[in-house]
Amino acid sequence: TLIKVDKDERFRDTLEDWTAFYEPGIQDLALILHDKILSLSLSDTAGYLSPTVLLAPVGSVKSVMRTVLDKNEDITFEECFEYLMSCYSNTLPYSTQTALFYLMLHSQNLFSTDSDSINEEDDTPGASFASPHPLLIETLSEIDLLNIQSEEDYRRSLIKATHVWTLLLIRESEQSSEVLSEHVEFLRSKQLISDFLDNLVYLIKFSSKKYEIVPIKEITSCEVFESHQLASSCFMGIATVFPALLRTWWRKLDKELTISVEKFVTAFVSPTLIKMETDLKTSSDDEALVIKPRPVVREVVATYTMDDLTADLIIYIAPNHPLSPPTVSCERQVGVPVGTWRSWMLQITSMFQNQNSSIVNALEHWRKNMDKQFEGLESCMICFSVVQGPKKALPKPCCRTCKKRFHSACLYKWFSTSGKSTCPMCRTSFQQNTCLRARLQEEPE
């Protein structure tokens, strides 16, 4: 079959890909697919198929991984990932790297995650923030894009990082907003996303006037072969899962790149994300908060009702969403005191500015905070929320002077980053600051 294909100029590149596909390091993987390869007819379509297409069927992935791992049952995604990543090399052609990536994608969907590889979240404020999937993070940390001399090696390493980031983004898109907030703090503290985006932009064709970006969740069912296509999908994934982190990165770019990124996002990313934000089915399950989209004008209307109080919020989505955060205005407020209303607006605005989640999730989180306030609980004066994190922590430490309360994690972060021993509100010194800081480090909330 390969000899006949070689006679046709159209298939010469494909032949080179298949020759490289049988290189040492992944021979076992290729031999398992031998029967499948030979069963293809020599039609024009079959001759042009790349290794990626042949590896796409789910049944093939299951049989491949069970054979190479010599296991029939209890295969985990971590085992598949480690094996496939050991085959991954910058010397392999791009089509082979893509084939391995698709095997990782399908393995992530087909096989369960090893629960032992996921650390339980440490609720201690002084401890490190909860990490996303440790194996994926470890792999990303090992990819050093700063100290690569060869331009080709840099490109290949960047593509490898993009493959791993895509796997991570798919996993993160399925997390709850509470867990995601912890992962965001970890990624921010390590500067992983900003460092990756600094490099990812070089794979994206910003000058293109026509771009069809495949959402990351649809990659397994689509043929995303070109590096710029994969980079664009990964970029959209970051914009979807970590909008606030993307916004922070974009604001620090130089003027020329800032304009290029904004034009690209406005033209090719924002329309899809805005459709996702406004493509909602109105639900009557929650009587306290009713959300209604207005897709034509890029708005979401939320009505919050509690006892005799009613407030209508209009959330306006910017054309370059998520580079510019949603803005909030009031359409109607009944029975809400002015001071209370200002506090509510401050909370919801802060959430849209800093929270990495959808508008609906942000509104639901805001409603939970409102409910807690009606129960008599005070909001934290640092993050303006009552409930925080997966453990739903409440503000506990209290300033002896102004009597304001704070979340332990927020207060610890304030002490650590500001280098001050004063109350964030009244600026008076915490007399018990030394003891408080020690307690925040050692005791769970």
GROMACS .gro file of C-alpha atoms in nm:
model
  445
    1THR     CA    1   0.000   0.000   0.000
    2LEU     CA    2   0.274   0.248   0.092
    3ILE     CA    3   0.465   0.175  -0.231
    4LYS     CA    4   0.157   0.252  -0.442
    5VAL     CA    5   0.090   0.569  -0.245
    6ASP     CA    6   0.449   0.684  -0.304
    7LYS     CA    7   0.384   0.697  -0.677
    8ASP     CA    8   0.132   0.974  -0.627
    9GLU     CA    9   0.275   1.320  -0.548
   10ARG     CA   10  -0.040   1.412  -0.353
   11PHE     CA   11   0.030   1.149  -0.089
   12ARG     CA   12   0.406   1.187  -0.051
   13ASP     CA   13   0.380   1.396   0.269
   14THR     CA   14   0.138   1.143   0.414
   15LEU     CA   15   0.383   0.862   0.337
   16GLU     CA   16   0.657   1.049   0.521
   17ASP     CA   17   0.425   1.089   0.819
   18TRP     CA   18   0.352   0.717   0.827
   19THR     CA   19   0.719   0.628   0.792
   20ALA     CA   20   0.799   0.845   1.091
   21PHE     CA   21   0.500   0.702   1.275
   22TYR     CA   22   0.680   0.366   1.284
   23GLU     CA   23   0.994   0.516   1.440
   24PRO     CA   24   1.134   0.355   1.757
   25GLY     CA   25   0.953   0.460   2.069
   26ILE     CA   26   0.600   0.400   1.945
   27GLN     CA   27   0.644   0.084   1.739
   28ASP     CA   28   0.418  -0.116   1.970
   29LEU     CA   29   0.149   0.147   1.936
   30ALA     CA   30   0.169   0.139   1.556
   31LEU     CA   31   0.182  -0.239   1.519
   32ILE     CA   32  -0.144  -0.276   1.711
   33LEU     CA   33  -0.313  -0.069   1.442
   34HIS     CA   34  -0.148  -0.267   1.160
   35ASP     CA   35  -0.462  -0.459   1.061
   36LYS     CA   36  -0.669  -0.144   1.066
   37ILE     CA   37  -0.421   0.035   0.840
   38LEU     CA   38  -0.405  -0.248   0.584
   39SER     CA   39  -0.783  -0.277   0.574
   40LEU     CA   40  -0.811   0.068   0.418
   41SER     CA   41  -0.875   0.081   0.048
   42LEU     CA   42  -0.638   0.273  -0.176
   43SER     CA   43  -0.898   0.531  -0.266
   44ASP     CA   44  -0.799   0.895  -0.279
   45THR     CA   45  -0.968   0.958   0.055
   46ALA     CA   46  -0.806   0.666   0.234
   47GLY     CA   47  -0.463   0.744   0.094
   48TYR     CA   48  -0.477   1.097   0.230
   49LEU     CA   49  -0.583   1.001   0.582
   50SER     CA   50  -0.332   1.097   0.850
   51PRO     CA   51  -0.249   0.883   1.157
   52THR     CA   52  -0.476   1.109   1.363
   53VAL     CA   53  -0.786   1.007   1.170
   54LEU     CA   54  -0.706   0.638   1.206
   55LEU     CA   55  -0.667   0.669   1.581
   56ALA     CA   56  -0.990   0.862   1.634
   57PRO     CA   57  -1.244   0.576   1.671
   58VAL     CA   58  -1.319   0.504   2.037
   59GLY     CA   59  -1.292   0.127   2.002
   60SER     CA   60  -0.937   0.156   1.867
   61VAL     CA   61  -0.829   0.371   2.158
   62LYS     CA   62  -0.955   0.121   2.416
   63SER     CA   63  -0.783  -0.173   2.249
   64VAL     CA   64  -0.462   0.021   2.192
   65MET     CA   65  -0.425   0.132   2.551
   66ARG     CA   66  -0.519  -0.207   2.697
   67THR     CA   67  -0.258  -0.374   2.480
   68VAL     CA   68   0.033  -0.136   2.531
   69LEU     CA   69  -0.030  -0.126   2.906
   70ASP     CA   70  -0.087  -0.502   2.915
   71LYS     CA   71  -0.404  -0.455   3.120
   72ASN     CA   72  -0.764  -0.539   3.047
   73GLU     CA   73  -0.937  -0.373   3.343
   74ASP     CA   74  -0.889  -0.083   3.584
   75ILE     CA   75  -0.694   0.134   3.342
   76THR     CA   76  -0.666   0.496   3.458
   77PHE     CA   77  -0.617   0.811   3.256
   78GLU     CA   78  -0.292   0.876   3.443
   79GLU     CA   79  -0.145   0.545   3.321
   80CYS     CA   80  -0.243   0.626   2.963
   81PHE     CA   81  -0.109   0.980   2.985
   82GLU     CA   82   0.228   0.876   3.129
   83TYR     CA   83   0.277   0.609   2.862
   84LEU     CA   84   0.176   0.833   2.573
   85MET     CA   85   0.384   1.124   2.703
   86SER     CA   86   0.687   0.892   2.724
   87CYS     CA   87   0.640   0.832   2.349
   88TYR     CA   88   0.610   1.206   2.286
   89SER     CA   89   0.927   1.361   2.144
   90ASN     CA   90   1.024   1.677   1.957
   91THR     CA   91   1.189   1.456   1.693
   92LEU     CA   92   0.852   1.310   1.594
   93PRO     CA   93   0.664   1.473   1.304
   94TYR     CA   94   0.373   1.697   1.392
   95SER     CA   95   0.114   1.446   1.263
   96THR     CA   96   0.248   1.180   1.501
   97GLN     CA   97   0.243   1.422   1.795
   98THR     CA   98  -0.117   1.501   1.704
   99ALA     CA   99  -0.200   1.129   1.693
  100LEU     CA  100  -0.062   1.085   2.044
  101PHE     CA  101  -0.257   1.391   2.159
  102TYR     CA  102  -0.583   1.247   2.027
  103LEU     CA  103  -0.514   0.924   2.211
  104MET     CA  104  -0.471   1.130   2.530
  105LEU     CA  105  -0.797   1.312   2.461
  106HIS     CA  106  -0.994   0.991   2.416
  107SER     CA  107  -0.821   0.828   2.713
  108GLN     CA  108  -0.932   1.119   2.930
  109ASN     CA  109  -1.292   1.059   2.826
  110LEU     CA  110  -1.282   0.679   2.836
  111PHE     CA  111  -1.083   0.598   3.148
  112SER     CA  112  -1.138   0.708   3.505
  113THR     CA  113  -0.903   0.935   3.698
  114ASP     CA  114  -0.687   0.784   3.969
  115SER     CA  115  -0.830   0.936   4.286
  116ASP     CA  116  -0.497   0.887   4.463
  117SER     CA  117  -0.331   1.127   4.219
  118ILE     CA  118  -0.566   1.409   4.314
  119ASN     CA  119  -0.472   1.564   4.645
  120GLU     CA  120  -0.750   1.650   4.882
  121GLU     CA  121  -0.784   2.023   4.918
  122ASP     CA  122  -0.606   2.170   5.216
  123ASP     CA  123  -0.842   2.410   5.387
  124THR     CA  124  -0.564   2.578   5.584
  125PRO     CA  125  -0.535   2.941   5.466
  126GLY     CA  126  -0.160   2.944   5.503
  127ALA     CA  127  -0.118   2.634   5.291
  128SER     CA  128  -0.074   2.626   4.914
  129PHE     CA  129  -0.387   2.664   4.705
  130ALA     CA  130  -0.545   2.346   4.570
  131SER     CA  131  -0.379   2.240   4.246
  132PRO     CA  132  -0.553   2.126   3.928
  133HIS     CA  133  -0.462   1.777   3.806
  134PRO     CA  134  -0.110   1.728   3.955
  135LEU     CA  135   0.021   1.506   3.674
  136LEU     CA  136  -0.074   1.758   3.405
  137ILE     CA  137   0.066   2.048   3.608
  138GLU     CA  138   0.391   1.859   3.664
  139THR     CA  139   0.421   1.795   3.290
  140LEU     CA  140   0.363   2.162   3.211
  141SER     CA  141   0.624   2.265   3.467
  142GLU     CA  142   0.881   2.045   3.294
  143ILE     CA  143   0.830   2.217   2.956
  144ASP     CA  144   1.081   2.503   2.961
  145LEU     CA  145   1.003   2.741   2.674
  146LEU     CA  146   1.250   3.010   2.782
  147ASN     CA  147   1.578   2.824   2.740
  148ILE     CA  148   1.529   2.662   2.399
  149GLN     CA  149   1.780   2.774   2.134
  150SER     CA  150   1.642   2.607   1.822
  151GLU     CA  151   1.336   2.770   1.669
  152GLU     CA  152   1.201   2.431   1.559
  153ASP     CA  153   1.248   2.282   1.906
  154TYR     CA  154   1.072   2.585   2.055
  155ARG     CA  155   0.775   2.539   1.822
  156ARG     CA  156   0.750   2.168   1.895
  157SER     CA  157   0.774   2.225   2.271
  158LEU     CA  158   0.506   2.494   2.248
  159ILE     CA  159   0.276   2.256   2.061
  160LYS     CA  160   0.338   1.994   2.332
  161ALA     CA  161   0.245   2.249   2.600
  162THR     CA  162  -0.068   2.338   2.402
  163HIS     CA  163  -0.170   1.972   2.392
  164VAL     CA  164  -0.133   1.935   2.769
  165TRP     CA  165  -0.309   2.267   2.838
  166THR     CA  166  -0.601   2.155   2.622
  167LEU     CA  167  -0.637   1.839   2.831
  168LEU     CA  168  -0.626   2.046   3.150
  169LEU     CA  169  -0.881   2.302   3.024
  170ILE     CA  170  -1.128   2.027   2.932
  171ARG     CA  171  -1.102   1.892   3.288
  172GLU     CA  172  -1.132   2.238   3.445
  173SER     CA  173  -1.440   2.324   3.239
  174GLU     CA  174  -1.626   2.050   3.427
  175GLN     CA  175  -1.531   2.174   3.776
  176SER     CA  176  -1.768   2.358   4.007
  177SER     CA  177  -1.715   2.732   4.050
  178GLU     CA  178  -1.596   2.680   4.409
  179VAL     CA  179  -1.326   2.427   4.315
  180LEU     CA  180  -1.232   2.633   4.011
  181SER     CA  181  -1.171   2.939   4.229
  182GLU     CA  182  -0.908   2.746   4.426
  183HIS     CA  183  -0.740   2.624   4.108
  184VAL     CA  184  -0.735   2.979   3.976
  185GLU     CA  185  -0.542   3.098   4.279
  186PHE     CA  186  -0.289   2.819   4.227
  187LEU     CA  187  -0.242   2.904   3.859
  188ARG     CA  188  -0.216   3.274   3.939
  189SER     CA  189   0.043   3.219   4.211
  190LYS     CA  190   0.257   3.012   3.970
  191GLN     CA  191   0.194   3.249   3.674
  192LEU     CA  192   0.133   2.941   3.460
  193ILE     CA  193  -0.139   3.085   3.239
  194SER     CA  194   0.026   3.423   3.175
  195ASP     CA  195   0.357   3.256   3.087
  196PHE     CA  196   0.183   3.013   2.853
  197LEU     CA  197  -0.022   3.287   2.682
  198ASP     CA  198   0.295   3.489   2.621
  199ASN     CA  199   0.412   3.200   2.401
  200LEU     CA  200   0.078   3.076   2.265
  201VAL     CA  201   0.014   3.400   2.072
  202TYR     CA  202   0.297   3.312   1.833
  203LEU     CA  203   0.100   3.013   1.702
  204ILE     CA  204  -0.218   3.214   1.638
  205LYS     CA  205  -0.270   3.384   1.302
  206PHE     CA  206  -0.404   3.721   1.418
  207SER     CA  207  -0.400   3.860   1.064
  208SER     CA  208  -0.644   3.599   0.933
  209LYS     CA  209  -0.977   3.739   0.817
  210LYS     CA  210  -1.157   3.405   0.839
  211TYR     CA  211  -1.124   3.181   1.141
  212GLU     CA  212  -1.339   2.893   1.262
  213ILE     CA  213  -1.241   2.808   1.618
  214VAL     CA  214  -1.345   2.472   1.757
  215PRO     CA  215  -1.444   2.483   2.127
  216ILE     CA  216  -1.216   2.257   2.334
  217LYS     CA  217  -1.500   2.022   2.429
  218GLU     CA  218  -1.564   1.950   2.060
  219ILE     CA  219  -1.203   1.880   1.963
  220THR     CA  220  -1.240   1.503   2.002
  221SER     CA  221  -1.515   1.498   1.739
  222CYS     CA  222  -1.351   1.744   1.497
  223GLU     CA  223  -1.042   1.733   1.279
  224VAL     CA  224  -0.819   1.998   1.437
  225PHE     CA  225  -0.484   1.922   1.276
  226GLU     CA  226  -0.310   2.254   1.209
  227SER     CA  227  -0.109   2.403   1.496
  228HIS     CA  228  -0.279   2.744   1.463
  229GLN     CA  229  -0.620   2.574   1.486
  230LEU     CA  230  -0.526   2.395   1.805
  231ALA     CA  231  -0.372   2.712   1.949
  232SER     CA  232  -0.689   2.908   1.877
  233SER     CA  233  -0.906   2.640   2.040
  234CYS     CA  234  -0.680   2.641   2.345
  235PHE     CA  235  -0.698   3.022   2.359
  236MET     CA  236  -1.078   3.007   2.350
  237GLY     CA  237  -1.067   2.744   2.623
  238ILE     CA  238  -0.873   2.982   2.848
  239ALA     CA  239  -1.118   3.261   2.765
  240THR     CA  240  -1.406   3.031   2.862
  241VAL     CA  241  -1.268   2.874   3.180
  242PHE     CA  242  -1.035   3.150   3.308
  243PRO     CA  243  -1.175   3.481   3.173
  244ALA     CA  244  -1.039   3.695   3.458
  245LEU     CA  245  -0.688   3.552   3.422
  246LEU     CA  246  -0.699   3.615   3.047
  247ARG     CA  247  -0.815   3.972   3.111
  248THR     CA  248  -0.529   4.037   3.354
  249TRP     CA  249  -0.275   3.903   3.103
  250TRP     CA  250  -0.419   4.109   2.815
  251ARG     CA  251  -0.405   4.436   3.009
  252LYS     CA  252  -0.028   4.395   3.060
  253LEU     CA  253   0.058   4.349   2.690
  254ASP     CA  254   0.230   4.612   2.479
  255LYS     CA  255   0.004   4.839   2.275
  256GLU     CA  256   0.049   4.665   1.937
  257LEU     CA  257  -0.020   4.315   2.070
  258THR     CA  258  -0.309   4.444   2.284
  259ILE     CA  259  -0.483   4.573   1.971
  260SER     CA  260  -0.415   4.252   1.773
  261VAL     CA  261  -0.547   4.028   2.050
  262GLU     CA  262  -0.858   4.243   2.099
  263LYS     CA  263  -0.942   4.240   1.727
  264PHE     CA  264  -0.897   3.863   1.717
  265VAL     CA  265  -1.109   3.806   2.027
  266THR     CA  266  -1.386   4.043   1.916
  267ALA     CA  267  -1.411   3.884   1.572
  268PHE     CA  268  -1.368   3.512   1.645
  269VAL     CA  269  -1.389   3.437   2.019
  270SER     CA  270  -1.645   3.675   2.168
  271PRO     CA  271  -1.942   3.577   1.943
  272THR     CA  272  -1.917   3.214   2.056
  273LEU     CA  273  -1.874   3.302   2.424
  274ILE     CA  274  -2.157   3.557   2.418
  275LYS     CA  275  -2.384   3.296   2.260
  276MET     CA  276  -2.291   3.054   2.540
  277GLU     CA  277  -2.368   3.319   2.805
  278THR     CA  278  -2.706   3.413   2.657
  279ASP     CA  279  -2.815   3.069   2.537
  280LEU     CA  280  -3.002   2.993   2.857
  281LYS     CA  281  -3.320   2.808   2.935
  282THR     CA  282  -3.530   3.004   3.181
  283SER     CA  283  -3.590   2.794   3.491
  284SER     CA  284  -3.862   2.841   3.750
  285ASP     CA  285  -3.694   2.615   4.007
  286ASP     CA  286  -3.527   2.907   4.184
  287GLU     CA  287  -3.794   3.151   4.296
  288ALA     CA  288  -3.544   3.388   4.459
  289LEU     CA  289  -3.339   3.445   4.143
  290VAL     CA  290  -3.490   3.447   3.793
  291ILE     CA  291  -3.249   3.486   3.502
  292LYS     CA  292  -3.364   3.586   3.152
  293PRO     CA  293  -3.127   3.636   2.856
  294ARG     CA  294  -3.158   3.903   2.587
  295PRO     CA  295  -2.928   3.765   2.314
  296VAL     CA  296  -2.996   4.036   2.055
  297VAL     CA  297  -2.868   4.316   2.279
  298ARG     CA  298  -2.604   4.104   2.461
  299GLU     CA  299  -2.776   4.133   2.800
  300VAL     CA  300  -2.882   3.909   3.086
  301VAL     CA  301  -3.157   4.025   3.322
  302ALA     CA  302  -3.162   3.886   3.677
  303THR     CA  303  -3.449   3.944   3.920
  304TYR     CA  304  -3.374   3.879   4.287
  305THR     CA  305  -3.664   3.858   4.533
  306MET     CA  306  -3.654   3.810   4.908
  307ASP     CA  307  -3.960   3.881   5.123
  308ASP     CA  308  -4.075   4.233   5.026
  309LEU     CA  309  -3.749   4.326   4.852
  310THR     CA  310  -3.713   4.308   4.474
  311ALA     CA  311  -3.422   4.408   4.254
  312ASP     CA  312  -3.375   4.380   3.877
  313LEU     CA  313  -3.016   4.370   3.752
  314ILE     CA  314  -2.912   4.414   3.390
  315ILE     CA  315  -2.578   4.256   3.302
  316TYR     CA  316  -2.435   4.398   2.981
  317ILE     CA  317  -2.182   4.183   2.793
  318ALA     CA  318  -1.910   4.379   2.610
  319PRO     CA  319  -1.842   4.313   2.237
  320ASN     CA  320  -1.486   4.203   2.327
  321HIS     CA  321  -1.599   3.970   2.608
  322PRO     CA  322  -1.420   3.852   2.819
  323LEU     CA  323  -1.140   4.110   2.773
  324SER     CA  324  -1.379   4.368   2.918
  325PRO     CA  325  -1.580   4.241   3.217
  326PRO     CA  326  -1.961   4.251   3.222
  327THR     CA  327  -2.110   4.574   3.356
  328VAL     CA  328  -2.411   4.590   3.588
  329SER     CA  329  -2.693   4.841   3.613
  330CYS     CA  330  -3.022   4.854   3.801
  331GLU     CA  331  -3.353   4.848   3.619
  332ARG     CA  332  -3.575   4.837   3.927
  333GLN     CA  333  -3.537   4.818   4.303
  334VAL     CA  334  -3.825   4.797   4.549
  335GLY     CA  335  -3.786   4.806   4.926
  336VAL     CA  336  -3.405   4.801   4.918
  337PRO     CA  337  -3.232   5.072   5.129
  338VAL     CA  338  -2.976   5.284   4.944
  339GLY     CA  339  -2.684   5.167   5.157
  340THR     CA  340  -2.779   4.803   5.115
  341TRP     CA  341  -2.819   4.846   4.741
  342ARG     CA  342  -2.473   5.003   4.706
  343SER     CA  343  -2.326   4.709   4.895
  344TRP     CA  344  -2.504   4.463   4.665
  345MET     CA  345  -2.381   4.641   4.351
  346LEU     CA  346  -2.027   4.644   4.487
  347GLN     CA  347  -2.042   4.269   4.548
  348ILE     CA  348  -2.178   4.173   4.206
  349THR     CA  349  -1.940   4.410   4.024
  350SER     CA  350  -1.643   4.267   4.213
  351MET     CA  351  -1.753   3.914   4.122
  352PHE     CA  352  -1.773   3.992   3.751
  353GLN     CA  353  -1.433   4.162   3.767
  354ASN     CA  354  -1.250   3.881   3.943
  355GLN     CA  355  -1.446   3.556   3.923
  356ASN     CA  356  -1.347   3.297   3.662
  357SER     CA  357  -1.688   3.156   3.581
  358SER     CA  358  -1.992   3.215   3.366
  359ILE     CA  359  -2.236   3.499   3.428
  360VAL     CA  360  -2.499   3.254   3.551
  361ASN     CA  361  -2.258   3.098   3.802
  362ALA     CA  362  -2.155   3.442   3.925
  363LEU     CA  363  -2.521   3.541   3.973
  364GLU     CA  364  -2.596   3.218   4.160
  365HIS     CA  365  -2.296   3.275   4.386
  366TRP     CA  366  -2.416   3.632   4.446
  367ARG     CA  367  -2.763   3.503   4.538
  368LYS     CA  368  -2.615   3.265   4.796
  369ASN     CA  369  -2.432   3.559   4.951
  370MET     CA  370  -2.751   3.764   4.957
  371ASP     CA  371  -2.936   3.481   5.131
  372LYS     CA  372  -2.664   3.460   5.396
  373GLN     CA  373  -2.682   3.835   5.454
  374PHE     CA  374  -3.056   3.812   5.510
  375GLU     CA  375  -2.977   3.545   5.769
  376GLY     CA  376  -2.776   3.809   5.954
  377LEU     CA  377  -2.424   3.713   5.841
  378GLU     CA  378  -2.173   3.982   5.741
  379SER     CA  379  -1.977   3.973   5.417
  380CYS     CA  380  -1.597   3.971   5.412
  381MET     CA  381  -1.471   4.325   5.354
  382ILE     CA  382  -1.186   4.203   5.134
  383CYS     CA  383  -1.363   3.981   4.878
  384PHE     CA  384  -1.716   4.118   4.947
  385SER     CA  385  -1.856   3.765   4.974
  386VAL     CA  386  -2.010   3.574   5.261
  387VAL     CA  387  -1.949   3.220   5.137
  388GLN     CA  388  -1.600   3.132   5.016
  389GLY     CA  389  -1.441   2.828   4.853
  390PRO     CA  390  -1.546   2.463   4.826
  391LYS     CA  391  -1.579   2.440   5.207
  392LYS     CA  392  -1.818   2.740   5.206
  393ALA     CA  393  -1.613   2.923   5.469
  394LEU     CA  394  -1.772   3.220   5.648
  395PRO     CA  395  -1.603   3.542   5.771
  396LYS     CA  396  -1.474   3.483   6.126
  397PRO     CA  397  -1.174   3.698   6.233
  398CYS     CA  398  -1.298   4.038   6.351
  399CYS     CA  399  -1.117   4.371   6.390
  400ARG     CA  400  -1.146   4.493   6.749
  401THR     CA  401  -1.173   4.856   6.635
  402CYS     CA  402  -1.410   4.869   6.336
  403LYS     CA  403  -1.573   4.532   6.410
  404LYS     CA  404  -1.553   4.425   6.044
  405ARG     CA  405  -1.514   4.055   5.971
  406PHE     CA  406  -1.298   3.877   5.715
  407HIS     CA  407  -1.242   3.531   5.574
  408SER     CA  408  -0.934   3.373   5.728
  409ALA     CA  409  -0.785   3.306   5.382
  410CYS     CA  410  -0.848   3.665   5.268
  411LEU     CA  411  -0.695   3.809   5.584
  412TYR     CA  412  -0.390   3.583   5.561
  413LYS     CA  413  -0.340   3.688   5.198
  414TRP     CA  414  -0.370   4.054   5.302
  415PHE     CA  415  -0.104   4.012   5.571
  416SER     CA  416   0.127   3.822   5.336
  417THR     CA  417   0.103   4.045   5.027
  418SER     CA  418   0.071   4.390   5.185
  419GLY     CA  419   0.349   4.343   5.438
  420LYS     CA  420   0.130   4.527   5.687
  421SER     CA  421  -0.013   4.432   6.024
  422THR     CA  422  -0.318   4.656   6.003
  423CYS     CA  423  -0.689   4.611   5.945
  424PRO     CA  424  -0.773   4.640   5.572
  425MET     CA  425  -1.060   4.876   5.660
  426CYS     CA  426  -0.967   5.106   5.947
  427ARG     CA  427  -0.585   5.061   5.923
  428THR     CA  428  -0.550   5.019   6.296
  429SER     CA  429  -0.294   4.764   6.411
  430PHE     CA  430  -0.413   4.417   6.494
  431GLN     CA  431  -0.292   4.371   6.852
  432GLN     CA  432  -0.318   3.996   6.812
  433ASN     CA  433  -0.166   4.001   6.461
  434THR     CA  434   0.131   3.775   6.536
  435CYS     CA  435  -0.084   3.516   6.708
  436LEU     CA  436  -0.356   3.551   6.445
  437ARG     CA  437  -0.116   3.493   6.158
  438ALA     CA  438   0.021   3.182   6.325
  439ARG     CA  439  -0.329   3.052   6.385
  440LEU     CA  440  -0.432   3.119   6.025
  441GLN     CA  441  -0.135   2.914   5.907
  442GLU     CA  442  -0.190   2.621   6.139
  443GLU     CA  443  -0.565   2.586   6.190
  444PRO     CA  444  -0.826   2.495   5.930
  445GLU     CA  445  -1.125   2.726   5.901
   0.00000   0.00000   0.00000
